[in-house]
Short mmCIF file of the C-alpha atoms (twelve columns), coordinates in Angstrom:
data_MODEL
# 
_entry.id   MODEL 
# 
loop_
_atom_site.group_PDB 
_atom_site.id 
_atom_site.type_symbol 
_atom_site.label_atom_id 
_atom_site.label_alt_id 
_atom_site.label_comp_id 
_atom_site.label_asym_id 
_atom_site.label_seq_id 
_atom_site.Cartn_x 
_atom_site.Cartn_y 
_atom_site.Cartn_z 
_atom_site.pdbx_PDB_model_num 
ATOM 1   C CA . SER A 1   -97.668  -163.185 -96.726  1 
ATOM 2   C CA . GLY A 2   -98.532  -166.054 -99.013  1 
ATOM 3   C CA . PRO A 3   -101.885 -167.856 -99.369  1 
ATOM 4   C CA . ASN A 4   -103.493 -168.872 -96.062  1 
ATOM 5   C CA . GLY A 5   -100.934 -166.791 -94.217  1 
ATOM 6   C CA . GLU A 6   -98.129  -169.169 -95.162  1 
ATOM 7   C CA . HIS A 7   -94.633  -167.815 -95.579  1 
ATOM 8   C CA . SER A 8   -91.973  -168.918 -98.038  1 
ATOM 9   C CA . ALA A 9   -88.298  -168.079 -97.619  1 
ATOM 10  C CA . LEU A 10  -85.450  -168.227 -100.096 1 
ATOM 11  C CA . ILE A 11  -82.109  -168.748 -98.378  1 
ATOM 12  C CA . ILE A 12  -78.988  -168.352 -100.489 1 
ATOM 13  C CA . GLY A 13  -76.258  -170.397 -98.812  1 
ATOM 14  C CA . GLY A 14  -78.910  -172.318 -96.889  1 
ATOM 15  C CA . SER A 15  -77.175  -175.702 -96.714  1 
ATOM 16  C CA . GLY A 16  -74.502  -174.723 -94.180  1 
ATOM 17  C CA . GLY A 17  -73.205  -172.165 -91.701  1 
ATOM 18  C CA . ILE A 18  -75.390  -169.261 -90.589  1 
ATOM 19  C CA . GLY A 19  -77.758  -169.766 -93.551  1 
ATOM 20  C CA . TYR A 20  -78.588  -173.294 -92.403  1 
ATOM 21  C CA . SER A 21  -78.969  -172.164 -88.786  1 
ATOM 22  C CA . ALA A 22  -81.521  -169.572 -89.999  1 
ATOM 23  C CA . ALA A 23  -83.269  -172.175 -92.179  1 
ATOM 24  C CA . MET A 24  -83.705  -174.398 -89.099  1 
ATOM 25  C CA . ARG A 25  -85.468  -171.566 -87.260  1 
ATOM 26  C CA . LEU A 26  -87.811  -170.935 -90.164  1 
ATOM 27  C CA . ALA A 27  -88.542  -174.644 -90.592  1 
ATOM 28  C CA . LYS A 28  -89.623  -174.803 -86.941  1 
ATOM 29  C CA . ARG A 29  -91.949  -171.846 -87.627  1 
ATOM 30  C CA . GLY A 30  -93.563  -173.787 -90.482  1 
ATOM 31  C CA . PHE A 31  -92.102  -171.786 -93.368  1 
ATOM 32  C CA . ARG A 32  -91.906  -173.263 -96.836  1 
ATOM 33  C CA . LEU A 33  -88.259  -173.102 -97.844  1 
ATOM 34  C CA . PHE A 34  -86.205  -172.710 -100.979 1 
ATOM 35  C CA . ILE A 35  -82.623  -173.437 -100.014 1 
ATOM 36  C CA . HIS A 36  -79.694  -172.796 -102.286 1 
ATOM 37  C CA . GLY A 37  -76.387  -174.629 -102.077 1 
ATOM 38  C CA . ARG A 38  -73.403  -175.593 -104.199 1 
ATOM 39  C CA . ASP A 39  -73.067  -179.264 -103.204 1 
ATOM 40  C CA . SER A 40  -75.928  -181.618 -104.102 1 
ATOM 41  C CA . GLY A 41  -75.261  -184.125 -101.287 1 
ATOM 42  C CA . ARG A 42  -75.124  -181.468 -98.631  1 
ATOM 43  C CA . LEU A 43  -78.167  -179.731 -100.051 1 
ATOM 44  C CA . SER A 44  -80.343  -182.852 -100.020 1 
ATOM 45  C CA . ARG A 45  -79.200  -183.740 -96.468  1 
ATOM 46  C CA . ALA A 46  -80.101  -180.245 -95.293  1 
ATOM 47  C CA . ALA A 47  -83.489  -180.444 -97.039  1 
ATOM 48  C CA . GLY A 48  -84.317  -183.741 -95.295  1 
ATOM 49  C CA . GLU A 49  -83.402  -182.317 -91.889  1 
ATOM 50  C CA . LEU A 50  -85.472  -179.174 -92.487  1 
ATOM 51  C CA . ARG A 51  -88.531  -181.247 -93.416  1 
ATOM 52  C CA . GLN A 52  -88.136  -183.196 -90.172  1 
ATOM 53  C CA . LEU A 53  -87.995  -179.918 -88.238  1 
ATOM 54  C CA . GLY A 54  -91.415  -178.941 -89.560  1 
ATOM 55  C CA . SER A 55  -91.107  -177.217 -92.938  1 
ATOM 56  C CA . PRO A 56  -94.116  -178.315 -95.040  1 
ATOM 57  C CA . GLN A 57  -92.154  -177.945 -98.276  1 
ATOM 58  C CA . VAL A 58  -88.423  -177.716 -98.934  1 
ATOM 59  C CA . SER A 59  -87.211  -177.089 -102.483 1 
ATOM 60  C CA . THR A 60  -83.524  -177.113 -103.317 1 
ATOM 61  C CA . ILE A 61  -81.669  -174.879 -105.754 1 
ATOM 62  C CA . LEU A 62  -78.284  -176.238 -106.801 1 
ATOM 63  C CA . GLN A 63  -76.059  -173.548 -108.306 1 
ATOM 64  C CA . LEU A 64  -72.355  -172.836 -108.237 1 
ATOM 65  C CA . LEU A 65  -71.624  -169.156 -107.612 1 
ATOM 66  C CA . ASP A 66  -68.325  -168.072 -109.076 1 
ATOM 67  C CA . THR A 67  -69.151  -165.899 -112.101 1 
ATOM 68  C CA . ARG A 68  -71.705  -163.338 -113.272 1 
ATOM 69  C CA . GLY A 69  -73.216  -166.043 -115.474 1 
ATOM 70  C CA . ASP A 70  -73.765  -168.146 -112.338 1 
ATOM 71  C CA . ILE A 71  -75.598  -165.234 -110.701 1 
ATOM 72  C CA . GLU A 72  -77.950  -164.890 -113.670 1 
ATOM 73  C CA . ASN A 73  -78.548  -168.665 -113.714 1 
ATOM 74  C CA . LEU A 74  -79.516  -168.485 -110.048 1 
ATOM 75  C CA . VAL A 75  -81.868  -165.561 -110.723 1 
ATOM 76  C CA . LYS A 76  -83.532  -167.584 -113.544 1 
ATOM 77  C CA . LYS A 77  -84.131  -170.474 -111.127 1 
ATOM 78  C CA . VAL A 78  -85.697  -168.100 -108.571 1 
ATOM 79  C CA . VAL A 79  -87.970  -166.108 -110.926 1 
ATOM 80  C CA . PRO A 80  -90.707  -168.794 -111.268 1 
ATOM 81  C CA . HIS A 81  -91.246  -168.675 -107.484 1 
ATOM 82  C CA . LEU A 82  -91.336  -164.896 -106.997 1 
ATOM 83  C CA . GLN A 83  -95.061  -164.736 -106.255 1 
ATOM 84  C CA . ILE A 84  -94.704  -166.833 -103.110 1 
ATOM 85  C CA . ILE A 85  -91.258  -165.852 -101.774 1 
ATOM 86  C CA . ASP A 86  -91.781  -163.252 -99.054  1 
ATOM 87  C CA . VAL A 87  -88.492  -163.682 -97.163  1 
ATOM 88  C CA . LEU A 88  -85.041  -163.467 -98.753  1 
ATOM 89  C CA . ILE A 89  -81.883  -164.261 -96.792  1 
ATOM 90  C CA . VAL A 90  -78.537  -164.016 -98.587  1 
ATOM 91  C CA . SER A 91  -76.009  -165.879 -96.497  1 
ATOM 92  C CA . TYR A 92  -73.345  -166.288 -99.146  1 
ATOM 93  C CA . GLY A 93  -70.340  -164.043 -99.621  1 
ATOM 94  C CA . PRO A 94  -66.880  -165.502 -100.121 1 
ATOM 95  C CA . MET A 95  -63.904  -163.758 -98.545  1 
ATOM 96  C CA . ALA A 96  -60.397  -163.602 -99.974  1 
ATOM 97  C CA . GLU A 97  -57.416  -161.918 -98.394  1 
ATOM 98  C CA . SER A 98  -56.114  -159.261 -100.744 1 
ATOM 99  C CA . ARG A 99  -54.474  -155.886 -100.582 1 
ATOM 100 C CA . ILE A 100 -55.403  -153.322 -103.234 1 
ATOM 101 C CA . ALA A 101 -51.956  -152.721 -104.712 1 
ATOM 102 C CA . GLY A 102 -51.190  -155.353 -107.319 1 
ATOM 103 C CA . SER A 103 -54.455  -157.174 -106.658 1 
ATOM 104 C CA . ASP A 104 -55.631  -159.833 -109.065 1 
ATOM 105 C CA . ALA A 105 -58.483  -158.819 -111.400 1 
ATOM 106 C CA . GLU A 106 -60.263  -162.166 -110.988 1 
ATOM 107 C CA . ILE A 107 -60.194  -161.970 -107.184 1 
ATOM 108 C CA . ALA A 108 -61.483  -158.385 -107.338 1 
ATOM 109 C CA . ALA A 109 -64.305  -159.381 -109.704 1 
ATOM 110 C CA . ARG A 110 -65.299  -162.336 -107.510 1 
ATOM 111 C CA . MET A 111 -65.332  -160.239 -104.325 1 
ATOM 112 C CA . PHE A 112 -67.458  -157.492 -105.903 1 
ATOM 113 C CA . ASP A 113 -69.752  -159.844 -107.829 1 
ATOM 114 C CA . MET A 114 -70.556  -162.313 -105.055 1 
ATOM 115 C CA . ASN A 115 -70.723  -159.835 -102.168 1 
ATOM 116 C CA . LEU A 116 -72.480  -156.960 -103.937 1 
ATOM 117 C CA . LEU A 117 -73.820  -157.843 -107.398 1 
ATOM 118 C CA . LEU A 118 -75.437  -161.110 -106.243 1 
ATOM 119 C CA . PRO A 119 -77.552  -159.526 -103.477 1 
ATOM 120 C CA . THR A 120 -78.288  -156.528 -105.745 1 
ATOM 121 C CA . ARG A 121 -79.705  -158.776 -108.474 1 
ATOM 122 C CA . LEU A 122 -81.834  -160.767 -106.038 1 
ATOM 123 C CA . VAL A 123 -83.175  -157.649 -104.299 1 
ATOM 124 C CA . ALA A 124 -83.919  -156.099 -107.713 1 
ATOM 125 C CA . GLU A 125 -86.001  -159.097 -108.829 1 
ATOM 126 C CA . ILE A 126 -87.692  -160.066 -105.578 1 
ATOM 127 C CA . THR A 127 -88.636  -156.832 -103.791 1 
ATOM 128 C CA . PRO A 128 -91.047  -155.403 -106.417 1 
ATOM 129 C CA . VAL A 129 -93.230  -158.517 -106.102 1 
ATOM 130 C CA . MET A 130 -93.010  -158.422 -102.287 1 
ATOM 131 C CA . ALA A 131 -94.094  -154.768 -102.396 1 
ATOM 132 C CA . GLU A 132 -97.050  -155.614 -104.692 1 
ATOM 133 C CA . ASN A 133 -98.073  -158.296 -102.190 1 
ATOM 134 C CA . GLY A 134 -97.702  -155.831 -99.312  1 
ATOM 135 C CA . TRP A 135 -95.233  -157.739 -97.134  1 
ATOM 136 C CA . GLY A 136 -91.635  -158.934 -97.304  1 
ATOM 137 C CA . ARG A 137 -88.391  -159.272 -95.407  1 
ATOM 138 C CA . VAL A 138 -84.897  -159.110 -96.905  1 
ATOM 139 C CA . LEU A 139 -81.871  -159.912 -94.806  1 
ATOM 140 C CA . LEU A 140 -78.342  -159.545 -96.148  1 
ATOM 141 C CA . PHE A 141 -75.027  -160.184 -94.427  1 
ATOM 142 C CA . GLY A 142 -72.323  -157.596 -93.981  1 
ATOM 143 C CA . GLY A 143 -68.780  -158.421 -92.980  1 
ATOM 144 C CA . THR A 144 -67.445  -158.684 -89.458  1 
ATOM 145 C CA . GLY A 145 -67.156  -155.145 -88.111  1 
ATOM 146 C CA . SER A 146 -68.251  -153.643 -91.442  1 
ATOM 147 C CA . ASP A 147 -71.175  -151.728 -89.968  1 
ATOM 148 C CA . ILE A 148 -68.967  -148.632 -90.165  1 
ATOM 149 C CA . ASN A 149 -66.589  -147.676 -92.942  1 
ATOM 150 C CA . ARG A 150 -63.125  -148.555 -91.681  1 
ATOM 151 C CA . PRO A 151 -59.774  -149.446 -93.272  1 
ATOM 152 C CA . TYR A 152 -58.650  -153.030 -93.723  1 
ATOM 153 C CA . LYS A 153 -55.115  -154.049 -94.687  1 
ATOM 154 C CA . ARG A 154 -55.721  -157.724 -95.441  1 
ATOM 155 C CA . ILE A 155 -59.263  -157.887 -96.853  1 
ATOM 156 C CA . ALA A 156 -59.511  -154.590 -98.718  1 
ATOM 157 C CA . LEU A 157 -61.511  -155.827 -101.730 1 
ATOM 158 C CA . TYR A 158 -63.953  -157.914 -99.695  1 
ATOM 159 C CA . SER A 159 -64.591  -155.042 -97.294  1 
ATOM 160 C CA . ALA A 160 -65.014  -152.547 -100.168 1 
ATOM 161 C CA . ALA A 161 -67.822  -154.775 -101.492 1 
ATOM 162 C CA . LYS A 162 -69.382  -155.048 -98.023  1 
ATOM 163 C CA . PHE A 163 -69.368  -151.255 -97.577  1 
ATOM 164 C CA . GLY A 164 -71.127  -151.053 -100.958 1 
ATOM 165 C CA . LEU A 165 -73.652  -153.539 -99.599  1 
ATOM 166 C CA . ASN A 166 -74.382  -151.177 -96.684  1 
ATOM 167 C CA . SER A 167 -75.266  -148.459 -99.168  1 
ATOM 168 C CA . LEU A 168 -77.473  -150.877 -101.115 1 
ATOM 169 C CA . VAL A 169 -79.362  -151.800 -97.924  1 
ATOM 170 C CA . ARG A 170 -79.949  -148.189 -96.923  1 
ATOM 171 C CA . SER A 171 -81.122  -147.196 -100.403 1 
ATOM 172 C CA . ALA A 172 -83.378  -150.253 -100.797 1 
ATOM 173 C CA . GLY A 173 -84.879  -149.536 -97.376  1 
ATOM 174 C CA . ALA A 174 -85.619  -145.961 -98.461  1 
ATOM 175 C CA . GLU A 175 -87.114  -147.119 -101.778 1 
ATOM 176 C CA . LEU A 176 -89.393  -149.589 -100.032 1 
ATOM 177 C CA . ALA A 177 -90.399  -147.438 -97.045  1 
ATOM 178 C CA . GLY A 178 -94.111  -147.793 -96.344  1 
ATOM 179 C CA . SER A 179 -94.536  -150.798 -98.643  1 
ATOM 180 C CA . GLY A 180 -94.536  -153.467 -95.941  1 
ATOM 181 C CA . VAL A 181 -91.135  -154.691 -97.152  1 
ATOM 182 C CA . THR A 182 -87.967  -154.186 -95.100  1 
ATOM 183 C CA . VAL A 183 -84.331  -154.607 -96.117  1 
ATOM 184 C CA . ASN A 184 -81.667  -154.920 -93.447  1 
ATOM 185 C CA . ALA A 185 -78.129  -156.202 -93.045  1 
ATOM 186 C CA . VAL A 186 -76.579  -158.042 -90.142  1 
ATOM 187 C CA . CYS A 187 -72.824  -157.831 -89.531  1 
ATOM 188 C CA . PRO A 188 -71.955  -160.944 -87.530  1 
ATOM 189 C CA . GLY A 189 -68.820  -161.293 -85.467  1 
ATOM 190 C CA . TYR A 190 -66.750  -164.468 -85.651  1 
ATOM 191 C CA . VAL A 191 -69.362  -167.224 -85.729  1 
ATOM 192 C CA . GLU A 192 -68.609  -170.880 -85.055  1 
ATOM 193 C CA . THR A 193 -69.343  -172.622 -88.358  1 
ATOM 194 C CA . GLU A 194 -67.733  -175.420 -90.347  1 
ATOM 195 C CA . TYR A 195 -65.989  -172.870 -92.565  1 
ATOM 196 C CA . TYR A 196 -63.127  -172.229 -90.124  1 
ATOM 197 C CA . ASP A 197 -60.135  -174.564 -90.086  1 
ATOM 198 C CA . ASP A 198 -59.102  -176.059 -86.720  1 
ATOM 199 C CA . LYS A 199 -56.191  -173.688 -86.201  1 
ATOM 200 C CA . ASN A 200 -58.283  -170.525 -86.618  1 
ATOM 201 C CA . LEU A 201 -61.174  -172.036 -84.671  1 
ATOM 202 C CA . ASN A 202 -58.963  -172.747 -81.649  1 
ATOM 203 C CA . LYS A 203 -57.418  -169.269 -81.866  1 
ATOM 204 C CA . LEU A 204 -60.870  -167.659 -81.888  1 
ATOM 205 C CA . LYS A 205 -62.130  -169.868 -79.066  1 
ATOM 206 C CA . ASN A 206 -59.161  -168.814 -76.946  1 
ATOM 207 C CA . SER A 207 -59.845  -165.137 -77.725  1 
ATOM 208 C CA . GLY A 208 -63.376  -165.402 -76.294  1 
ATOM 209 C CA . LYS A 209 -64.776  -163.662 -79.397  1 
ATOM 210 C CA . LEU A 210 -66.348  -166.714 -81.018  1 
ATOM 211 C CA . LEU A 211 -70.144  -166.529 -81.253  1 
ATOM 212 C CA . GLU A 212 -72.694  -169.342 -81.638  1 
ATOM 213 C CA . PRO A 213 -74.761  -169.397 -84.874  1 
ATOM 214 C CA . GLU A 214 -77.866  -169.641 -82.636  1 
ATOM 215 C CA . LYS A 215 -77.207  -166.136 -81.304  1 
ATOM 216 C CA . ILE A 216 -77.190  -164.748 -84.857  1 
ATOM 217 C CA . SER A 217 -80.351  -166.729 -85.651  1 
ATOM 218 C CA . ASP A 218 -82.115  -164.999 -82.736  1 
ATOM 219 C CA . ILE A 219 -81.593  -161.659 -84.510  1 
ATOM 220 C CA . ILE A 220 -82.555  -163.102 -87.898  1 
ATOM 221 C CA . GLU A 221 -85.772  -164.522 -86.472  1 
ATOM 222 C CA . PHE A 222 -86.670  -161.129 -85.014  1 
ATOM 223 C CA . LEU A 223 -85.928  -159.336 -88.304  1 
ATOM 224 C CA . ILE A 224 -88.280  -161.571 -90.306  1 
ATOM 225 C CA . THR A 225 -91.262  -161.154 -87.976  1 
ATOM 226 C CA . ASN A 226 -93.902  -158.417 -87.834  1 
ATOM 227 C CA . ASP A 227 -92.270  -157.188 -84.599  1 
ATOM 228 C CA . SER A 228 -89.446  -155.650 -86.658  1 
ATOM 229 C CA . SER A 229 -91.617  -153.702 -89.116  1 
ATOM 230 C CA . VAL A 230 -89.964  -150.333 -88.307  1 
ATOM 231 C CA . VAL A 231 -86.418  -151.688 -88.686  1 
ATOM 232 C CA . ASN A 232 -85.679  -150.887 -92.319  1 
ATOM 233 C CA . GLY A 233 -82.484  -149.862 -94.106  1 
ATOM 234 C CA . SER A 234 -80.457  -150.746 -91.003  1 
ATOM 235 C CA . ILE A 235 -76.933  -152.152 -90.712  1 
ATOM 236 C CA . ILE A 236 -76.910  -154.083 -87.464  1 
ATOM 237 C CA . ASN A 237 -73.706  -155.071 -85.695  1 
ATOM 238 C CA . VAL A 238 -74.176  -158.455 -84.037  1 
ATOM 239 C CA . GLY A 239 -70.575  -158.982 -82.974  1 
ATOM 240 C CA . GLY A 240 -71.036  -158.903 -79.221  1 
ATOM 241 C CA . GLY A 241 -69.303  -155.523 -78.928  1 
ATOM 242 C CA . PHE A 242 -65.827  -156.983 -79.460  1 
ATOM 243 C CA . GLU A 243 -63.171  -155.030 -81.316  1 
ATOM 244 C CA . TRP A 244 -61.944  -156.660 -84.491  1 
# 
């Protein structure tokens, strides 16, 4: 942990959805926060709310994430803070519906880059410093139901990237075993966030499968504490046991 036992967390996608729900938990625990977002208004609103909840310091990182260049720009903005960041949460991973046959090269590149290359680059830069410091927690997000390798007809490219992410998590966990740093992935079910349109939200509510972000944050909070030190390289299904 940082000086005086303080913790600092970097949350990619921290201005909304599950990322913001997690940031709220950490703010209440007194963590210093670096929150990334793509909309400056939303980001500064989130930062103000997190300060009110108890975070002693909230820094914002504004960065669009659409291309490989964007990923490297984000990494450059993170590098100066590596010595104090001891928790990394990547709660950003766009989904596009696409079959494999005849799929668009740009959609394929975006799915693979944002869901696999982005977390890979951050883990590559951040975990060596965490390991030197003797403590760290990395939490990535898998797809709904992507804890096991299964076929998808409508989101083939997205799910291919998420299955790659599972492999990344297991390998990073093995690399870092015994270092005090853990790397895990959570595969949430359908979580009630602002990213669903009304039609899909109502459909999910009627199905009984919709989960509250707070329930996911309970798991996140556990995974970033000392209580979870032996959970490493794990892909954890937090979908309530529902079939997708």
